[in-house]
Amino acid sequence: MAAVETRQKRLLWLIAAPMALLALSAVYPVFFTINAALKTRKGFVLDRFGLATDPTLANFGQAWTQSRLSEYFTNSVMVTIGAVLALLVVSSLAGYALAVLRFRGSKLVFTIILVSLMIPVQVVLVPFYRTMIALDLVNSRAGLVIAYTAFFLPFSVYLMTAFYARLPRELFEAAQIDGAGLIQIWWHIMLPMGKPALVTLGILNTLYCWNDVLISLLVLQDQRTLMVGIAALRGEYTTNVPLLAAGIVLAAAPIVVIYVVFQRQIVSGIAVGAVKG
């Protein structure tokens, strides 16, 4: 028995050691960024990796006001809210149609949606940008909302279809017998029952839209979202690293809070997406 317990302890240590190193590799960049944001530029140059001996919040104020992050923050909030709401409505309707109505060609449509998930964004950037120019949607928040909705819609439809496919079909049939129309069934039955998936989808799409740089950089060229504004804090020859770190902390703080509060819904949503519809 003692030999077996010793082997188990050794096995646990063999597993725990690399996991601890992995956790440290994830936590240290966060610590380094916050610590750098609390330093002056001179203090960072003199000691990059040491603790901030004279911490200051001046970098946060300068990043928020002089670097126009407050304006970029407003752009990100408006675009993210618009895109997430559009994605929730469209993906819920599409998932309802694909999972419940089962019209002719629904399996083909669902297969096309799955295939589109495998196409990298970079492959379609040239035709996407030409389309945005032709529709006069460049340099407009509405254009970026439409772009986010188009790019993130396949995953959203897939997730909602997988969730709705798990619901008892008898609910839909009973509502039809009672005389409810298709939109009434969606509004009064499918939406309330799909709330867990919709909450998860809203959180995931918020993370995607908020953290995006590439699509936003193409569409909003005169204006900027927060993440593009953070990238612009880097200088051509030299970079004020404490100012850049402060901007990164300000940009990441809302997302970190959302993830901590809703992490259970995010995990459950990923599990939902793993279920075959």
PDB file of C-alpha atoms in Angstrom:
ATOM      1  CA  MET A   1       0.000   0.000   0.000  1.00  0.00           C
ATOM      2  CA  ALA A   2       2.782   2.386   0.909  1.00  0.00           C
ATOM      3  CA  ALA A   3       4.471   1.768  -2.444  1.00  0.00           C
ATOM      4  CA  VAL A   4       1.205   2.464  -4.305  1.00  0.00           C
ATOM      5  CA  GLU A   5       0.658   5.710  -2.389  1.00  0.00           C
ATOM      6  CA  THR A   6       4.219   6.786  -3.151  1.00  0.00           C
ATOM      7  CA  ARG A   7       3.682   6.160  -6.884  1.00  0.00           C
ATOM      8  CA  GLN A   8       0.438   8.131  -6.815  1.00  0.00           C
ATOM      9  CA  LYS A   9       2.131  11.072  -5.106  1.00  0.00           C
ATOM     10  CA  ARG A  10       4.958  11.031  -7.643  1.00  0.00           C
ATOM     11  CA  LEU A  11       2.422  10.909 -10.469  1.00  0.00           C
ATOM     12  CA  LEU A  12       0.558  13.868  -8.985  1.00  0.00           C
ATOM     13  CA  TRP A  13       3.778  15.837  -8.735  1.00  0.00           C
ATOM     14  CA  LEU A  14       4.646  14.982 -12.337  1.00  0.00           C
ATOM     15  CA  ILE A  15       1.269  16.361 -13.400  1.00  0.00           C
ATOM     16  CA  ALA A  16       1.236  19.337 -11.018  1.00  0.00           C
ATOM     17  CA  ALA A  17       4.694  20.655 -11.944  1.00  0.00           C
ATOM     18  CA  PRO A  18       4.013  21.366 -15.657  1.00  0.00           C
ATOM     19  CA  MET A  19       0.528  22.653 -14.817  1.00  0.00           C
ATOM     20  CA  ALA A  20       2.056  25.091 -12.319  1.00  0.00           C
ATOM     21  CA  LEU A  21       4.546  26.283 -14.940  1.00  0.00           C
ATOM     22  CA  LEU A  22       1.704  26.722 -17.412  1.00  0.00           C
ATOM     23  CA  ALA A  23      -0.295  28.757 -14.883  1.00  0.00           C
ATOM     24  CA  LEU A  24       2.768  30.891 -14.140  1.00  0.00           C
ATOM     25  CA  SER A  25       3.334  31.552 -17.835  1.00  0.00           C
ATOM     26  CA  ALA A  26      -0.263  32.824 -18.068  1.00  0.00           C
ATOM     27  CA  VAL A  27      -0.224  34.931 -14.897  1.00  0.00           C
ATOM     28  CA  TYR A  28       3.193  36.558 -15.295  1.00  0.00           C
ATOM     29  CA  PRO A  29       2.340  38.653 -18.421  1.00  0.00           C
ATOM     30  CA  VAL A  30      -0.655  40.072 -16.554  1.00  0.00           C
ATOM     31  CA  PHE A  31       1.504  40.925 -13.553  1.00  0.00           C
ATOM     32  CA  PHE A  32       4.219  42.430 -15.776  1.00  0.00           C
ATOM     33  CA  THR A  33       1.703  44.643 -17.607  1.00  0.00           C
ATOM     34  CA  ILE A  34       0.080  45.979 -14.440  1.00  0.00           C
ATOM     35  CA  ASN A  35       3.471  46.529 -12.802  1.00  0.00           C
ATOM     36  CA  ALA A  36       4.792  48.375 -15.887  1.00  0.00           C
ATOM     37  CA  ALA A  37       1.659  50.553 -16.016  1.00  0.00           C
ATOM     38  CA  LEU A  38       2.394  51.742 -12.472  1.00  0.00           C
ATOM     39  CA  LYS A  39       5.926  52.919 -13.348  1.00  0.00           C
ATOM     40  CA  THR A  40       7.139  56.173 -14.806  1.00  0.00           C
ATOM     41  CA  ARG A  41       8.884  56.027 -18.170  1.00  0.00           C
ATOM     42  CA  LYS A  42      12.230  56.678 -16.514  1.00  0.00           C
ATOM     43  CA  GLY A  43      11.567  54.066 -13.858  1.00  0.00           C
ATOM     44  CA  PHE A  44      10.744  51.459 -16.498  1.00  0.00           C
ATOM     45  CA  VAL A  45      13.928  52.186 -18.482  1.00  0.00           C
ATOM     46  CA  LEU A  46      16.073  51.888 -15.350  1.00  0.00           C
ATOM     47  CA  ASP A  47      14.429  48.658 -14.114  1.00  0.00           C
ATOM     48  CA  ARG A  48      12.092  46.866 -16.499  1.00  0.00           C
ATOM     49  CA  PHE A  49      11.380  43.732 -14.493  1.00  0.00           C
ATOM     50  CA  GLY A  50      11.573  44.994 -10.921  1.00  0.00           C
ATOM     51  CA  LEU A  51       8.613  46.009  -8.799  1.00  0.00           C
ATOM     52  CA  ALA A  52       7.348  49.580  -9.108  1.00  0.00           C
ATOM     53  CA  THR A  53       9.079  51.353  -6.219  1.00  0.00           C
ATOM     54  CA  ASP A  54       7.109  54.583  -6.645  1.00  0.00           C
ATOM     55  CA  PRO A  55       3.781  53.519  -8.232  1.00  0.00           C
ATOM     56  CA  THR A  56       1.748  56.161 -10.052  1.00  0.00           C
ATOM     57  CA  LEU A  57      -1.644  56.248 -11.783  1.00  0.00           C
ATOM     58  CA  ALA A  58      -0.645  59.075 -14.121  1.00  0.00           C
ATOM     59  CA  ASN A  59      -0.252  56.699 -17.073  1.00  0.00           C
ATOM     60  CA  PHE A  60      -3.913  55.656 -16.824  1.00  0.00           C
ATOM     61  CA  GLY A  61      -5.103  59.254 -16.867  1.00  0.00           C
ATOM     62  CA  GLN A  62      -2.830  60.161 -19.766  1.00  0.00           C
ATOM     63  CA  ALA A  63      -3.910  57.123 -21.788  1.00  0.00           C
ATOM     64  CA  TRP A  64      -7.585  57.849 -21.158  1.00  0.00           C
ATOM     65  CA  THR A  65      -7.512  61.551 -22.024  1.00  0.00           C
ATOM     66  CA  GLN A  66      -4.490  62.587 -24.090  1.00  0.00           C
ATOM     67  CA  SER A  67      -4.422  59.349 -26.121  1.00  0.00           C
ATOM     68  CA  ARG A  68      -8.192  59.617 -26.800  1.00  0.00           C
ATOM     69  CA  LEU A  69      -8.959  56.194 -25.361  1.00  0.00           C
ATOM     70  CA  SER A  70     -12.214  57.559 -23.964  1.00  0.00           C
ATOM     71  CA  GLU A  71     -13.417  58.253 -27.533  1.00  0.00           C
ATOM     72  CA  TYR A  72     -12.232  54.861 -28.740  1.00  0.00           C
ATOM     73  CA  PHE A  73     -13.919  53.217 -25.758  1.00  0.00           C
ATOM     74  CA  THR A  74     -17.250  54.762 -26.797  1.00  0.00           C
ATOM     75  CA  ASN A  75     -16.807  53.473 -30.349  1.00  0.00           C
ATOM     76  CA  SER A  76     -16.075  49.955 -29.086  1.00  0.00           C
ATOM     77  CA  VAL A  77     -19.084  49.943 -26.757  1.00  0.00           C
ATOM     78  CA  MET A  78     -21.521  51.116 -29.447  1.00  0.00           C
ATOM     79  CA  VAL A  79     -20.220  48.749 -32.121  1.00  0.00           C
ATOM     80  CA  THR A  80     -20.068  45.768 -29.771  1.00  0.00           C
ATOM     81  CA  ILE A  81     -23.604  46.274 -28.452  1.00  0.00           C
ATOM     82  CA  GLY A  82     -25.011  46.702 -31.966  1.00  0.00           C
ATOM     83  CA  ALA A  83     -23.225  43.635 -33.353  1.00  0.00           C
ATOM     84  CA  VAL A  84     -24.088  41.398 -30.393  1.00  0.00           C
ATOM     85  CA  LEU A  85     -27.786  42.317 -30.532  1.00  0.00           C
ATOM     86  CA  ALA A  86     -27.897  41.677 -34.292  1.00  0.00           C
ATOM     87  CA  LEU A  87     -26.112  38.344 -33.865  1.00  0.00           C
ATOM     88  CA  LEU A  88     -28.493  37.219 -31.116  1.00  0.00           C
ATOM     89  CA  VAL A  89     -31.621  37.981 -33.150  1.00  0.00           C
ATOM     90  CA  VAL A  90     -30.414  36.583 -36.486  1.00  0.00           C
ATOM     91  CA  SER A  91     -28.743  33.461 -35.082  1.00  0.00           C
ATOM     92  CA  SER A  92     -31.769  32.678 -32.897  1.00  0.00           C
ATOM     93  CA  LEU A  93     -34.108  32.894 -35.888  1.00  0.00           C
ATOM     94  CA  ALA A  94     -31.751  30.870 -38.094  1.00  0.00           C
ATOM     95  CA  GLY A  95     -31.169  28.226 -35.419  1.00  0.00           C
ATOM     96  CA  TYR A  96     -34.919  27.947 -34.895  1.00  0.00           C
ATOM     97  CA  ALA A  97     -35.476  27.436 -38.627  1.00  0.00           C
ATOM     98  CA  LEU A  98     -32.673  24.891 -39.056  1.00  0.00           C
ATOM     99  CA  ALA A  99     -33.343  22.844 -35.913  1.00  0.00           C
ATOM    100  CA  VAL A 100     -37.140  22.937 -35.620  1.00  0.00           C
ATOM    101  CA  LEU A 101     -38.755  23.752 -38.969  1.00  0.00           C
ATOM    102  CA  ARG A 102     -36.574  21.346 -40.996  1.00  0.00           C
ATOM    103  CA  PHE A 103     -37.399  22.755 -44.417  1.00  0.00           C
ATOM    104  CA  ARG A 104     -36.129  21.293 -47.683  1.00  0.00           C
ATOM    105  CA  GLY A 105     -32.409  21.906 -47.967  1.00  0.00           C
ATOM    106  CA  SER A 106     -31.934  22.710 -44.259  1.00  0.00           C
ATOM    107  CA  LYS A 107     -29.193  20.078 -43.896  1.00  0.00           C
ATOM    108  CA  LEU A 108     -27.356  21.548 -46.863  1.00  0.00           C
ATOM    109  CA  VAL A 109     -27.597  25.047 -45.409  1.00  0.00           C
ATOM    110  CA  PHE A 110     -26.311  23.794 -42.058  1.00  0.00           C
ATOM    111  CA  THR A 111     -23.421  22.011 -43.784  1.00  0.00           C
ATOM    112  CA  ILE A 112     -22.469  25.204 -45.623  1.00  0.00           C
ATOM    113  CA  ILE A 113     -22.477  27.062 -42.302  1.00  0.00           C
ATOM    114  CA  LEU A 114     -20.157  24.439 -40.789  1.00  0.00           C
ATOM    115  CA  VAL A 115     -17.810  24.662 -43.780  1.00  0.00           C
ATOM    116  CA  SER A 116     -17.705  28.458 -43.524  1.00  0.00           C
ATOM    117  CA  LEU A 117     -16.340  28.093 -39.983  1.00  0.00           C
ATOM    118  CA  MET A 118     -13.181  26.592 -41.481  1.00  0.00           C
ATOM    119  CA  ILE A 119     -12.433  29.558 -43.766  1.00  0.00           C
ATOM    120  CA  PRO A 120      -9.834  31.945 -42.266  1.00  0.00           C
ATOM    121  CA  VAL A 121     -10.816  35.601 -42.111  1.00  0.00           C
ATOM    122  CA  GLN A 122      -7.650  36.609 -43.964  1.00  0.00           C
ATOM    123  CA  VAL A 123      -8.737  34.682 -47.082  1.00  0.00           C
ATOM    124  CA  VAL A 124     -11.794  36.895 -47.685  1.00  0.00           C
ATOM    125  CA  LEU A 125     -10.375  40.265 -46.646  1.00  0.00           C
ATOM    126  CA  VAL A 126      -9.876  41.594 -50.206  1.00  0.00           C
ATOM    127  CA  PRO A 127     -13.414  40.858 -51.489  1.00  0.00           C
ATOM    128  CA  PHE A 128     -14.795  41.922 -48.109  1.00  0.00           C
ATOM    129  CA  TYR A 129     -13.081  45.314 -48.309  1.00  0.00           C
ATOM    130  CA  ARG A 130     -14.207  45.833 -51.909  1.00  0.00           C
ATOM    131  CA  THR A 131     -17.778  45.071 -50.887  1.00  0.00           C
ATOM    132  CA  MET A 132     -17.610  47.531 -47.995  1.00  0.00           C
ATOM    133  CA  ILE A 133     -16.341  50.262 -50.361  1.00  0.00           C
ATOM    134  CA  ALA A 134     -19.048  49.494 -52.930  1.00  0.00           C
ATOM    135  CA  LEU A 135     -21.748  49.740 -50.252  1.00  0.00           C
ATOM    136  CA  ASP A 136     -20.211  52.936 -48.823  1.00  0.00           C
ATOM    137  CA  LEU A 137     -19.863  51.352 -45.378  1.00  0.00           C
ATOM    138  CA  VAL A 138     -16.217  52.239 -44.746  1.00  0.00           C
ATOM    139  CA  ASN A 139     -15.583  54.657 -41.858  1.00  0.00           C
ATOM    140  CA  SER A 140     -19.019  54.050 -40.326  1.00  0.00           C
ATOM    141  CA  ARG A 141     -20.002  52.297 -37.132  1.00  0.00           C
ATOM    142  CA  ALA A 142     -22.955  50.718 -38.930  1.00  0.00           C
ATOM    143  CA  GLY A 143     -20.543  49.188 -41.425  1.00  0.00           C
ATOM    144  CA  LEU A 144     -18.458  47.646 -38.653  1.00  0.00           C
ATOM    145  CA  VAL A 145     -21.603  46.285 -36.964  1.00  0.00           C
ATOM    146  CA  ILE A 146     -22.614  44.632 -40.252  1.00  0.00           C
ATOM    147  CA  ALA A 147     -19.080  43.271 -40.742  1.00  0.00           C
ATOM    148  CA  TYR A 148     -18.969  41.739 -37.253  1.00  0.00           C
ATOM    149  CA  THR A 149     -22.429  40.248 -37.761  1.00  0.00           C
ATOM    150  CA  ALA A 150     -21.350  38.654 -41.044  1.00  0.00           C
ATOM    151  CA  PHE A 151     -18.055  37.243 -39.754  1.00  0.00           C
ATOM    152  CA  PHE A 152     -19.329  35.883 -36.430  1.00  0.00           C
ATOM    153  CA  LEU A 153     -22.730  34.671 -37.671  1.00  0.00           C
ATOM    154  CA  PRO A 154     -21.726  31.107 -38.743  1.00  0.00           C
ATOM    155  CA  PHE A 155     -20.558  30.147 -35.248  1.00  0.00           C
ATOM    156  CA  SER A 156     -23.595  31.813 -33.681  1.00  0.00           C
ATOM    157  CA  VAL A 157     -26.024  29.961 -35.952  1.00  0.00           C
ATOM    158  CA  TYR A 158     -24.235  26.688 -35.276  1.00  0.00           C
ATOM    159  CA  LEU A 159     -24.448  27.167 -31.519  1.00  0.00           C
ATOM    160  CA  MET A 160     -28.148  28.078 -31.544  1.00  0.00           C
ATOM    161  CA  THR A 161     -29.005  25.225 -33.922  1.00  0.00           C
ATOM    162  CA  ALA A 162     -27.230  22.727 -31.666  1.00  0.00           C
ATOM    163  CA  PHE A 163     -29.124  24.050 -28.644  1.00  0.00           C
ATOM    164  CA  TYR A 164     -32.573  24.155 -30.238  1.00  0.00           C
ATOM    165  CA  ALA A 165     -32.104  20.643 -31.638  1.00  0.00           C
ATOM    166  CA  ARG A 166     -31.960  19.330 -28.062  1.00  0.00           C
ATOM    167  CA  LEU A 167     -35.371  20.744 -27.125  1.00  0.00           C
ATOM    168  CA  PRO A 168     -38.412  18.414 -27.230  1.00  0.00           C
ATOM    169  CA  ARG A 169     -40.137  18.703 -30.579  1.00  0.00           C
ATOM    170  CA  GLU A 170     -43.464  18.092 -28.842  1.00  0.00           C
ATOM    171  CA  LEU A 171     -43.404  21.688 -27.576  1.00  0.00           C
ATOM    172  CA  PHE A 172     -43.363  22.994 -31.132  1.00  0.00           C
ATOM    173  CA  GLU A 173     -46.086  20.599 -32.263  1.00  0.00           C
ATOM    174  CA  ALA A 174     -48.302  21.424 -29.282  1.00  0.00           C
ATOM    175  CA  ALA A 175     -47.976  25.147 -29.978  1.00  0.00           C
ATOM    176  CA  GLN A 176     -48.930  24.562 -33.612  1.00  0.00           C
ATOM    177  CA  ILE A 177     -52.018  22.616 -32.548  1.00  0.00           C
ATOM    178  CA  ASP A 178     -53.002  25.545 -30.298  1.00  0.00           C
ATOM    179  CA  GLY A 179     -52.897  27.797 -33.354  1.00  0.00           C
ATOM    180  CA  ALA A 180     -49.633  29.663 -32.702  1.00  0.00           C
ATOM    181  CA  GLY A 181     -47.780  31.010 -35.739  1.00  0.00           C
ATOM    182  CA  LEU A 182     -44.085  30.466 -36.454  1.00  0.00           C
ATOM    183  CA  ILE A 183     -43.040  33.886 -35.115  1.00  0.00           C
ATOM    184  CA  GLN A 184     -45.249  33.445 -32.033  1.00  0.00           C
ATOM    185  CA  ILE A 185     -43.638  30.079 -31.302  1.00  0.00           C
ATOM    186  CA  TRP A 186     -40.188  31.637 -31.661  1.00  0.00           C
ATOM    187  CA  TRP A 187     -41.015  34.594 -29.427  1.00  0.00           C
ATOM    188  CA  HIS A 188     -42.984  32.840 -26.677  1.00  0.00           C
ATOM    189  CA  ILE A 189     -41.335  29.394 -26.597  1.00  0.00           C
ATOM    190  CA  MET A 190     -37.971  29.220 -28.338  1.00  0.00           C
ATOM    191  CA  LEU A 191     -36.519  32.482 -27.035  1.00  0.00           C
ATOM    192  CA  PRO A 192     -37.329  31.847 -23.343  1.00  0.00           C
ATOM    193  CA  MET A 193     -36.080  28.257 -23.521  1.00  0.00           C
ATOM    194  CA  GLY A 194     -32.995  29.320 -25.439  1.00  0.00           C
ATOM    195  CA  LYS A 195     -31.973  31.900 -22.841  1.00  0.00           C
ATOM    196  CA  PRO A 196     -28.934  29.905 -21.519  1.00  0.00           C
ATOM    197  CA  ALA A 197     -27.493  29.581 -25.038  1.00  0.00           C
ATOM    198  CA  LEU A 198     -28.307  33.205 -25.881  1.00  0.00           C
ATOM    199  CA  VAL A 199     -26.529  34.450 -22.741  1.00  0.00           C
ATOM    200  CA  THR A 200     -23.476  32.360 -23.582  1.00  0.00           C
ATOM    201  CA  LEU A 201     -23.536  33.516 -27.188  1.00  0.00           C
ATOM    202  CA  GLY A 202     -23.817  37.145 -26.118  1.00  0.00           C
ATOM    203  CA  ILE A 203     -20.776  36.807 -23.871  1.00  0.00           C
ATOM    204  CA  LEU A 204     -18.645  35.047 -26.490  1.00  0.00           C
ATOM    205  CA  ASN A 205     -19.543  37.513 -29.236  1.00  0.00           C
ATOM    206  CA  THR A 206     -18.818  40.408 -26.876  1.00  0.00           C
ATOM    207  CA  LEU A 207     -15.322  38.995 -26.377  1.00  0.00           C
ATOM    208  CA  TYR A 208     -14.832  38.565 -30.131  1.00  0.00           C
ATOM    209  CA  CYS A 209     -16.044  42.047 -31.085  1.00  0.00           C
ATOM    210  CA  TRP A 210     -14.264  43.847 -28.253  1.00  0.00           C
ATOM    211  CA  ASN A 211     -10.884  42.220 -28.901  1.00  0.00           C
ATOM    212  CA  ASP A 212     -10.927  42.480 -32.694  1.00  0.00           C
ATOM    213  CA  VAL A 213      -8.273  44.587 -34.386  1.00  0.00           C
ATOM    214  CA  LEU A 214      -8.054  43.397 -38.001  1.00  0.00           C
ATOM    215  CA  ILE A 215     -11.664  43.930 -39.160  1.00  0.00           C
ATOM    216  CA  SER A 216     -11.985  47.174 -37.227  1.00  0.00           C
ATOM    217  CA  LEU A 217      -8.748  48.500 -38.719  1.00  0.00           C
ATOM    218  CA  LEU A 218     -10.096  47.930 -42.230  1.00  0.00           C
ATOM    219  CA  VAL A 219     -13.584  49.371 -41.699  1.00  0.00           C
ATOM    220  CA  LEU A 220     -13.045  52.268 -39.264  1.00  0.00           C
ATOM    221  CA  GLN A 221     -10.026  54.034 -40.723  1.00  0.00           C
ATOM    222  CA  ASP A 222     -10.712  57.600 -39.567  1.00  0.00           C
ATOM    223  CA  GLN A 223     -12.332  56.564 -36.308  1.00  0.00           C
ATOM    224  CA  ARG A 224     -10.910  53.834 -34.108  1.00  0.00           C
ATOM    225  CA  THR A 225     -12.083  51.190 -31.708  1.00  0.00           C
ATOM    226  CA  LEU A 226     -10.338  50.736 -28.394  1.00  0.00           C
ATOM    227  CA  MET A 227      -8.067  47.862 -29.416  1.00  0.00           C
ATOM    228  CA  VAL A 228      -6.912  49.702 -32.546  1.00  0.00           C
ATOM    229  CA  GLY A 229      -6.266  52.778 -30.392  1.00  0.00           C
ATOM    230  CA  ILE A 230      -4.158  50.687 -28.034  1.00  0.00           C
ATOM    231  CA  ALA A 231      -2.089  49.382 -30.951  1.00  0.00           C
ATOM    232  CA  ALA A 232      -1.545  52.992 -32.078  1.00  0.00           C
ATOM    233  CA  LEU A 233       0.143  53.797 -28.751  1.00  0.00           C
ATOM    234  CA  ARG A 234       3.241  52.069 -30.052  1.00  0.00           C
ATOM    235  CA  GLY A 235       5.661  54.588 -31.516  1.00  0.00           C
ATOM    236  CA  GLU A 236       7.479  54.252 -34.822  1.00  0.00           C
ATOM    237  CA  TYR A 237      10.928  54.361 -33.231  1.00  0.00           C
ATOM    238  CA  THR A 238      10.359  54.359 -29.469  1.00  0.00           C
ATOM    239  CA  THR A 239       7.399  53.350 -27.339  1.00  0.00           C
ATOM    240  CA  ASN A 240       6.282  54.678 -23.989  1.00  0.00           C
ATOM    241  CA  VAL A 241       5.842  51.217 -22.508  1.00  0.00           C
ATOM    242  CA  PRO A 242       4.170  52.304 -19.217  1.00  0.00           C
ATOM    243  CA  LEU A 243       1.604  54.305 -21.228  1.00  0.00           C
ATOM    244  CA  LEU A 244       1.008  51.341 -23.542  1.00  0.00           C
ATOM    245  CA  ALA A 245       0.674  48.996 -20.565  1.00  0.00           C
ATOM    246  CA  ALA A 246      -1.847  51.338 -18.927  1.00  0.00           C
ATOM    247  CA  GLY A 247      -3.891  51.357 -22.127  1.00  0.00           C
ATOM    248  CA  ILE A 248      -3.836  47.553 -22.279  1.00  0.00           C
ATOM    249  CA  VAL A 249      -5.037  47.316 -18.671  1.00  0.00           C
ATOM    250  CA  LEU A 250      -7.872  49.769 -19.337  1.00  0.00           C
ATOM    251  CA  ALA A 251      -8.937  47.871 -22.451  1.00  0.00           C
ATOM    252  CA  ALA A 252      -8.752  44.440 -20.845  1.00  0.00           C
ATOM    253  CA  ALA A 253     -10.468  45.330 -17.555  1.00  0.00           C
ATOM    254  CA  PRO A 254     -14.115  45.191 -18.831  1.00  0.00           C
ATOM    255  CA  ILE A 255     -13.531  41.877 -20.597  1.00  0.00           C
ATOM    256  CA  VAL A 256     -11.823  40.342 -17.569  1.00  0.00           C
ATOM    257  CA  VAL A 257     -14.765  41.347 -15.385  1.00  0.00           C
ATOM    258  CA  ILE A 258     -17.252  39.887 -17.880  1.00  0.00           C
ATOM    259  CA  TYR A 259     -15.307  36.633 -18.079  1.00  0.00           C
ATOM    260  CA  VAL A 260     -14.999  36.253 -14.300  1.00  0.00           C
ATOM    261  CA  VAL A 261     -18.710  36.909 -13.753  1.00  0.00           C
ATOM    262  CA  PHE A 262     -19.960  34.711 -16.607  1.00  0.00           C
ATOM    263  CA  GLN A 263     -17.306  31.991 -16.836  1.00  0.00           C
ATOM    264  CA  ARG A 264     -19.818  29.218 -16.034  1.00  0.00           C
ATOM    265  CA  GLN A 265     -22.061  30.317 -18.905  1.00  0.00           C
ATOM    266  CA  ILE A 266     -19.074  30.412 -21.252  1.00  0.00           C
ATOM    267  CA  VAL A 267     -18.055  26.843 -20.354  1.00  0.00           C
ATOM    268  CA  SER A 268     -21.634  25.578 -20.646  1.00  0.00           C
ATOM    269  CA  GLY A 269     -21.999  27.306 -24.022  1.00  0.00           C
ATOM    270  CA  ILE A 270     -18.874  25.578 -25.333  1.00  0.00           C
ATOM    271  CA  ALA A 271     -20.364  22.271 -24.127  1.00  0.00           C
ATOM    272  CA  VAL A 272     -23.590  23.086 -25.973  1.00  0.00           C
ATOM    273  CA  GLY A 273     -21.660  23.723 -29.162  1.00  0.00           C
ATOM    274  CA  ALA A 274     -20.000  20.323 -28.826  1.00  0.00           C
ATOM    275  CA  VAL A 275     -23.355  18.547 -28.973  1.00  0.00           C
ATOM    276  CA  LYS A 276     -24.353  17.280 -32.385  1.00  0.00           C
ATOM    277  CA  GLY A 277     -27.547  18.918 -33.577  1.00  0.00           C
TER     278      GLY A 277
END
